[in-house]
XYZ file of C-alpha atoms in Angstrom:
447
model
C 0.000 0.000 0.000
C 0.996 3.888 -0.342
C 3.129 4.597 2.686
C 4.570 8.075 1.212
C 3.252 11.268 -0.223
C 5.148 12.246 -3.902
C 5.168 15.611 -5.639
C 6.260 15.947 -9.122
C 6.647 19.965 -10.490
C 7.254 19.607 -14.396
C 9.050 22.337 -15.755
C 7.952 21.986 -19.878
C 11.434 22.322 -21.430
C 13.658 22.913 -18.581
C 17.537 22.502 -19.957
C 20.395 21.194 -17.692
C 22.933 23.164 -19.192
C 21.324 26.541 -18.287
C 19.405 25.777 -15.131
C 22.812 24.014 -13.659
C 25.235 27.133 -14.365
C 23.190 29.426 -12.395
C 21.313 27.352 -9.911
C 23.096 28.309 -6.962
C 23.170 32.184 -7.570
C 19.893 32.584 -9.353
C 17.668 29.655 -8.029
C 18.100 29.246 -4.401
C 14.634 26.940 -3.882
C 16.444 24.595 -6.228
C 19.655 24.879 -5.373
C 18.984 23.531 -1.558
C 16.586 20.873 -3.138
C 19.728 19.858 -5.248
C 22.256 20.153 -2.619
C 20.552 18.130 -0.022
C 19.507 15.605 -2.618
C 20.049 14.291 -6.084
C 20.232 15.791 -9.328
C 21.595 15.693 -13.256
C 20.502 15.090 -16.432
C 16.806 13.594 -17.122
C 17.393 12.352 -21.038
C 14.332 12.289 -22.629
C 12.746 10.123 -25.298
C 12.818 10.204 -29.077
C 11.536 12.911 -30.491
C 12.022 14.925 -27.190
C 8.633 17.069 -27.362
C 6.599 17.792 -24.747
C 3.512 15.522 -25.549
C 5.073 11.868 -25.975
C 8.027 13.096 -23.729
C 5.690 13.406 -20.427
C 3.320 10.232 -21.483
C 6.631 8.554 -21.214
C 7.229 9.900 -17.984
C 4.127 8.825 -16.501
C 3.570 5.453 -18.319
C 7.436 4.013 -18.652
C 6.716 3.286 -22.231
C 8.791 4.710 -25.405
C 6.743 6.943 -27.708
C 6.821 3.355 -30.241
C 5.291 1.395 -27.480
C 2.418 4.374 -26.897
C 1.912 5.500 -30.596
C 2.690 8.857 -30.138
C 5.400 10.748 -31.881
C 3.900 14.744 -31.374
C 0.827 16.778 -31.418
C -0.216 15.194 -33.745
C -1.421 11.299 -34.303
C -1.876 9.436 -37.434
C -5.191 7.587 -37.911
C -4.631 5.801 -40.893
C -2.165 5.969 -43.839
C -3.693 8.617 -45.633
C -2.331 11.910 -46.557
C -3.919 13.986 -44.298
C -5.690 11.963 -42.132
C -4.771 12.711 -38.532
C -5.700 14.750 -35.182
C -4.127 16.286 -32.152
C -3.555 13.649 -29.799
C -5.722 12.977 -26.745
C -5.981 11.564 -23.466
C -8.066 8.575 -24.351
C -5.256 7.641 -26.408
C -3.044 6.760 -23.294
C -2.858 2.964 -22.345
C -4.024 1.523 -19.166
C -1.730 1.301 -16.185
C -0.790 4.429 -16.295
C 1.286 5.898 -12.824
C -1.898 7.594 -11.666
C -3.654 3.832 -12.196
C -0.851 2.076 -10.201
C -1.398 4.863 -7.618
C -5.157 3.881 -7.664
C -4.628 0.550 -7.431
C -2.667 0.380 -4.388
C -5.163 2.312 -2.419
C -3.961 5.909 -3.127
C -4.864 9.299 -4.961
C -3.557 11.682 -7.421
C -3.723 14.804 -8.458
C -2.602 15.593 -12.077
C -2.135 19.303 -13.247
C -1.771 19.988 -17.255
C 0.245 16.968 -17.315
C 0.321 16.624 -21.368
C -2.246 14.283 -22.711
C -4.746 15.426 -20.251
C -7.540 16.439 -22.484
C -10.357 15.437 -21.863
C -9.163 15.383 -18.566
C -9.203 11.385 -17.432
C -11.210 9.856 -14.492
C -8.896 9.485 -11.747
C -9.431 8.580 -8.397
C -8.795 12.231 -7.006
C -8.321 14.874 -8.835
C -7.254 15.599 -13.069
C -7.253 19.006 -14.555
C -6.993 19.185 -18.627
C -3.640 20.619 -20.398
C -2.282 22.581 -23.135
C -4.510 20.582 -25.682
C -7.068 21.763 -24.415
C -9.421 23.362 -27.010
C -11.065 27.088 -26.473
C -13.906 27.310 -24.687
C -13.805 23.123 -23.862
C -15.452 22.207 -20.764
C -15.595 19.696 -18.359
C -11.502 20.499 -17.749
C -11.636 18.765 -14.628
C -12.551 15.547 -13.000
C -14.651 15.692 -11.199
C -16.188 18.410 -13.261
C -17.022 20.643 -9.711
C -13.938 21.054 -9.385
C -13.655 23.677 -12.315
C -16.010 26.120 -10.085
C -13.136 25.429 -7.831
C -10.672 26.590 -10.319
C -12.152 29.437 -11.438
C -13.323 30.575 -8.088
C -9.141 30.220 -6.548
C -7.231 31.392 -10.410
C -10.010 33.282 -12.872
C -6.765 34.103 -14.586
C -5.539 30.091 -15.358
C -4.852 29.372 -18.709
C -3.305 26.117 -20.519
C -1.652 27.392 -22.854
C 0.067 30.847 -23.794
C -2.061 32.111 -26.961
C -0.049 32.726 -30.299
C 3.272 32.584 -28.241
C 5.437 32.420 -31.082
C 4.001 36.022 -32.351
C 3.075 37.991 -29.585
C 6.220 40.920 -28.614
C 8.527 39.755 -25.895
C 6.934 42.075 -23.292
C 3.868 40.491 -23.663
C 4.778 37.072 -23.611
C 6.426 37.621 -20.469
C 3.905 38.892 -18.977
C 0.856 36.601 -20.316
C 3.754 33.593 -18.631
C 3.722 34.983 -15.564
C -0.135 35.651 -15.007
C -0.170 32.321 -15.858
C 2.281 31.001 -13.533
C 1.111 32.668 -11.040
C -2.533 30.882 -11.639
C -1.324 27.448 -11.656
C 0.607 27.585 -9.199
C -2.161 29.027 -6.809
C -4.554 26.789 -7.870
C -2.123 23.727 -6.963
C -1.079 24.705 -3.891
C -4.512 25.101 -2.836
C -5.654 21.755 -4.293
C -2.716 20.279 -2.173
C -4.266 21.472 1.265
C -7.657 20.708 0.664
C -7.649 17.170 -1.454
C -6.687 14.091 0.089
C -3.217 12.896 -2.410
C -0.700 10.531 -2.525
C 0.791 11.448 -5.909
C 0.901 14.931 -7.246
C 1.715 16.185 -10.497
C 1.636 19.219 -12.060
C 3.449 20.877 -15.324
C 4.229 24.817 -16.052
C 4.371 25.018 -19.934
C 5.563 28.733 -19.094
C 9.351 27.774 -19.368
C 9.099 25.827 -22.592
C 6.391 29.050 -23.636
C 9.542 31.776 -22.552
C 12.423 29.933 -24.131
C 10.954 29.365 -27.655
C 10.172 33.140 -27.381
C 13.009 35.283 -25.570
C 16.077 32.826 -25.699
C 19.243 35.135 -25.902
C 21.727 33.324 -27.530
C 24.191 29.818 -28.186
C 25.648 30.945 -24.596
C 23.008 32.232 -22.680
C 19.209 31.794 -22.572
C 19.084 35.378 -21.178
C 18.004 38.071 -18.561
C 13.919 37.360 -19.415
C 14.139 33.335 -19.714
C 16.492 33.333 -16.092
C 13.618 36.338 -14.450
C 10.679 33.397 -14.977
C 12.706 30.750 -13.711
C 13.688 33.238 -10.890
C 9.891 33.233 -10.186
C 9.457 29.618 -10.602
C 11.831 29.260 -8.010
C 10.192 31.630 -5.826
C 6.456 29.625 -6.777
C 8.392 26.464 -5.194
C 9.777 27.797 -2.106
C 6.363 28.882 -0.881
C 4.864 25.378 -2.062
C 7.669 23.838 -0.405
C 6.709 25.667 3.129
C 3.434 24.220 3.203
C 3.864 20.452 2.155
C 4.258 17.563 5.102
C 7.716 17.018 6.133
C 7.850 13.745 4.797
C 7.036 14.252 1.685
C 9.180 13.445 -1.440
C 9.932 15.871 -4.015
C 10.817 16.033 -7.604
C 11.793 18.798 -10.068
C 11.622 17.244 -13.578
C 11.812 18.473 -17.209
C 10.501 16.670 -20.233
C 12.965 17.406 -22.750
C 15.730 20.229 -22.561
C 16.045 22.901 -25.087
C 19.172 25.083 -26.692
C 19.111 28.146 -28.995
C 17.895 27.513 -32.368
C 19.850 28.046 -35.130
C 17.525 28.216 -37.932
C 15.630 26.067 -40.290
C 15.257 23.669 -42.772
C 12.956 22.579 -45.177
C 13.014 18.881 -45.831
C 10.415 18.786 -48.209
C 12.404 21.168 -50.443
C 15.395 18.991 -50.272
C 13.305 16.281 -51.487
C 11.854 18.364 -54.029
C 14.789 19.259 -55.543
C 16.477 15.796 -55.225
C 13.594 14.239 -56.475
C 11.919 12.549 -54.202
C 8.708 14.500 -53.798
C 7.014 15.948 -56.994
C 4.748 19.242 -57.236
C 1.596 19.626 -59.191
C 3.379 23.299 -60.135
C 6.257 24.831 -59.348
C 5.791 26.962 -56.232
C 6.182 31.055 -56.361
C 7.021 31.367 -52.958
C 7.402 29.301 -49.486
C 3.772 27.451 -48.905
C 2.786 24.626 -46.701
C 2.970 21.161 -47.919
C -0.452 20.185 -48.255
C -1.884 17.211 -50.363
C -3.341 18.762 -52.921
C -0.307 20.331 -54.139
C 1.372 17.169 -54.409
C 1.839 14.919 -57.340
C 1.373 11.924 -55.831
C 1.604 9.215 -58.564
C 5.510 10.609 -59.019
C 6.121 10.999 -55.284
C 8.131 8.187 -53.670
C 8.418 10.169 -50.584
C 7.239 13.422 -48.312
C 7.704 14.952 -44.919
C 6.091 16.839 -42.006
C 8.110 19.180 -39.468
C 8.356 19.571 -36.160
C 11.592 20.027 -33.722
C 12.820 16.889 -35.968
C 11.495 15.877 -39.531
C 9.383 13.052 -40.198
C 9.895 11.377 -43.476
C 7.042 8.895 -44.917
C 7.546 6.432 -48.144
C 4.867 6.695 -50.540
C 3.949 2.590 -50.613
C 1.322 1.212 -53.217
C -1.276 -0.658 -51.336
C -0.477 1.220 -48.015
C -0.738 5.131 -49.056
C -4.133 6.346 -51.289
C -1.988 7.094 -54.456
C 1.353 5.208 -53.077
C 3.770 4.490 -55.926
C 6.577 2.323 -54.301
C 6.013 -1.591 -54.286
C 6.440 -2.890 -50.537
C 9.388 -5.247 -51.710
C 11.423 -2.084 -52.355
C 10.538 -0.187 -49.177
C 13.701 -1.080 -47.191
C 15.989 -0.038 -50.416
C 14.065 2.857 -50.409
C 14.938 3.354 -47.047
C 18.190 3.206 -47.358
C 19.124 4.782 -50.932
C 17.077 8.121 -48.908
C 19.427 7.572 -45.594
C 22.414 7.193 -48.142
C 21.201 10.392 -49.936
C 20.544 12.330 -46.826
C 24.367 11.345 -45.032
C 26.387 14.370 -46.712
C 23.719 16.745 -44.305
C 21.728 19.608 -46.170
C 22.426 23.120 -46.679
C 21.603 26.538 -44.911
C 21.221 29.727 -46.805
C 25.112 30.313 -47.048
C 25.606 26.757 -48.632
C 27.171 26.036 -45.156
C 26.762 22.114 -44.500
C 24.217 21.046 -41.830
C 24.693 17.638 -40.543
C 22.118 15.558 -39.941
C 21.298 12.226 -38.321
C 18.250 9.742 -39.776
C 16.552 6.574 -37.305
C 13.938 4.221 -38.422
C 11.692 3.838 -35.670
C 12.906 -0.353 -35.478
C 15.967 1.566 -34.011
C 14.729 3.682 -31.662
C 11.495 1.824 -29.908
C 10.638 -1.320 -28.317
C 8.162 -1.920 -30.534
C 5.644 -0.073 -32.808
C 2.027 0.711 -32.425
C -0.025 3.425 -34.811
C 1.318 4.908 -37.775
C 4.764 5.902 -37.149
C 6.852 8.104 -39.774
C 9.298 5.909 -41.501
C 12.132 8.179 -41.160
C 13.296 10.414 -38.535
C 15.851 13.080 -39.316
C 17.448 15.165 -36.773
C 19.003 18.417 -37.922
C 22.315 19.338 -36.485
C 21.536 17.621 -33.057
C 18.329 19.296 -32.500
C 19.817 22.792 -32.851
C 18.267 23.239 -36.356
C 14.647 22.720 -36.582
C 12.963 21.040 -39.865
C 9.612 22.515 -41.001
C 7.705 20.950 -44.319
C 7.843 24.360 -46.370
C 8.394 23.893 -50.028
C 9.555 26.793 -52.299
C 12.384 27.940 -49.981
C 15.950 28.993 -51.502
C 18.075 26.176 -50.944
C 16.352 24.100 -48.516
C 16.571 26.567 -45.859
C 13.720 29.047 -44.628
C 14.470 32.087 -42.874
C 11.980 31.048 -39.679
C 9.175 28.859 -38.598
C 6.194 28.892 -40.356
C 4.165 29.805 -36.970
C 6.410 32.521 -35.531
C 10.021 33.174 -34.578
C 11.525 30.290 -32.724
C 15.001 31.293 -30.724
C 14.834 27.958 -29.125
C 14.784 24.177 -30.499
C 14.418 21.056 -27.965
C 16.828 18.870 -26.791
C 17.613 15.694 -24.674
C 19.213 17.176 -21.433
C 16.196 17.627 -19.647
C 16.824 18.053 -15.313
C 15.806 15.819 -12.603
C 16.112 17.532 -8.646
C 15.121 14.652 -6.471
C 14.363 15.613 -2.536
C 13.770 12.744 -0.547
C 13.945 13.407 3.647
C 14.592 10.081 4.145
C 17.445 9.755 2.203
C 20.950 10.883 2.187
C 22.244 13.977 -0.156
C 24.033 11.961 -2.976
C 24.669 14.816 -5.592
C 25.174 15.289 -9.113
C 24.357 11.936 -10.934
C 27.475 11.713 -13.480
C 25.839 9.611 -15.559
C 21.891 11.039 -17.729
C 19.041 9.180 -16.210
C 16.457 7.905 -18.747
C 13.503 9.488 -18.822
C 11.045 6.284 -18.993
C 13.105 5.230 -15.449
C 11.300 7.531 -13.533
C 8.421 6.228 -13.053
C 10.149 3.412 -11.096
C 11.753 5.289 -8.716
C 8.720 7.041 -7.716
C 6.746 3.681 -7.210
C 9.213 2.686 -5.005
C 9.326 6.224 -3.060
C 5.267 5.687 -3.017
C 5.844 2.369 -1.309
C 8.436 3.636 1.088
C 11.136 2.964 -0.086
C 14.401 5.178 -0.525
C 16.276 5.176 -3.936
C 19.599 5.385 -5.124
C 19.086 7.107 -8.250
C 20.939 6.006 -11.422
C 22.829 2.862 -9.952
């Protein structure tokens, strides 16, 4: 049975690098949490994006083993068949059921896929996928009088981040920091919990938007964190003495350096054909596409996703299903010398099939992932760009791209300070350690 109580405080995006340097002078909540427990790197799953990245977290499966890869989930095979992914979507046995079925109760907070938000035994508020205007957003669906009684001001997400001035966005993060983190702290005194979780998408929301530079995510990005710190240290006050803490991140992030268009490269090498030649950078979308001379196409996202055009699997697919693996490989082959940025400088790249990355597959996986200059370029699916490269994202500016370093503080009273772990801690191992902290245990974390 549950012998211990377990918080979890997700910071979206979080990097090592950064929060690490300037922990002890900027982040003193942290920086005590760290020193008197454990911490290092939390590496994250493949891709490292927030929505597969935290239903790793809390289920211990790979994104192959869950079927999700993004936002965004295949149904099918065809061209544009697919959705935003949802909560229903998650397996069962996930932590919050394990929780449930050894007696205790949760309390999840915006932990990405949330909406709708699931039937728990305690308490589940929706997330960032949560569309306008949706309602129920909690479970039990009172408690939303609850939530808009204690935060009016509690949003999931930060509107248009990527285009709003850097003023704003800062502010519109902090109102809603501010919000969630009122609203959980008041959940925690008045609901009965065992496991707590809760996620700020504020830090991922600041870095993409006001990240200073390759050295330095910059005065703005380290003033929210300062106030995240500040959020925690008057949590922190009011939780049981016993209870054990984490401070996790989902992925980590760096400065971006640009992007890349991979359908363009394909364009122009030939693997993806055009109804018309394009006047100017567009979006990729079906009906511009000449499918019955199209052996292959790709979407964007922090990495690329490449998908073979296969007769009998596709709508209009072209390639017979003997040749798919030569396929495969000829476009791996073809895609080893990197691709080009605007100055004809060489970006390197790195391509997986998802046999090498997962356990196993469920859904409709891409067939290719490419990962641009280890995450530091981003790949977007515009065609009619100037040498494969586009000047920015097709949603906004983007000064900051994901990557693997996520951070893991882990306070546990019971248990001696150990440090810095010198070695990245998976991701999908978490969950284990905070079974066994629910249980009563205490850990030694990444022996």
């Amino acid at each position: 049975m549950i012998r211990r109580k377990v918080l979890i405080v997700g910071l979206d995006g979080a990097p090592f690098s950064q929060l690490l340097g300037q922990m002890q002078e900027d982040f003193p909540t942290m920086w005590q949490l760290a020193r008197q427990g454990t911490f290092g790197v939390l590496w994250s799953c493949d891709p490292p994006i927030t929505v597969p990245a935290w239903a790793c977290m809390m289920s211990g499966k790979d994104p192959g083993q869950l079927g999700l890869f993004g936002f965004k989930r295949h149904r099918g095979y065809g061209y544009d068949d697919y959705g935003l992914v949802h909560s229903k979507l998650l397996p069962p046995g996930m932590l919050w059921d394990w929780v449930a079925g050894h007696g205790g109760s949760s309390v999840l907070l915006g932990v990405p896929p949330s909406y709708p938000p699931p039937a728990v035994r305690g308490v589940s508020l929706s997330c960032l996928l949560t569309p306008p205007g949706a309602s129920p957003v909690c479970s039990p669906a009172s408690v939303e009088q609850t939530l808009r009684a204690l935060a009016p001001d509690f949003v999931f997400d930060i509107e248009n981040f990527r285009s709003l001035s850097d003023t704003v966005l800062l502010e519109r993060a902090v109102q809603g920091l501010k919000a969630r983190f009122r609203f959980a702290r008041a959940l925690a005194r008045e609901v009965p919990w065992d496991f707590f979780v809760m996620t700020d998408i504020g830090t991922d929301r600041v870095q993409h938007g006001l990240w200073n530079n390759d050295r330095d995510w910059g005065e703005a990005v380290r003033a929210y964190y300062r106030l995240v710190d500040e959020e925690l240290g008057r949590w922190i006050e009011e939780l049981p003495d016993d209870t054990c803490l984490w401070i996790v991140s989902d992925h980590g992030a760096q400065a971006c350096r640009g992007t890349v268009s991979l359908n363009e490269w394909l364009r122009q090498h030939g693997w993806l054909k055009l109804r018309k030649e394009p006047r100017g950078p567009q979006a990729l979308l079906p009906s511009i596409v000449e499918w019955k001379q199209t052996i292959a196409w790709a979407e964007g996202g922090y990495v690329g996703r490449i998908y073979i055009n296969v007769r009998g699997r596709q709508p209009e697919g072209i390639v017979d299903p003997a040749d798919f693996t030569r396929v495969c490989a000829e476009l791996r082959a073809a895609l080893a010398p990197g691709l080009t940025d605007a100055t004809g400088a060489r970006i390197p790249v790195a391509v997986y099939s998802p046999a090498e990355l997962y356990r196993e597959c469920r859904g409709f996986p891409p067939d290719l992932f490419v990962y641009a200059d280890q995450l530091r370029i981003r790949v977007v699916g515009t065609v009619g760009v100037r040498d494969a490269s586009a000047p920015e994202k097709e949603s906004g500016r983007d000064r900051a791209n994901h990557h693997h370093a996520g951070v893991f503080i882990s306070y546990d009273p019971k248990a001696r300070a150990s440090g810095e772990v010198p070695q990245p801690v998976p991701l999908l191992s978490l969950r284990q350690y905070v079974e066994s902290q629910l249980l009563g245990d205490t850990l030694t974390i990444g022996s």
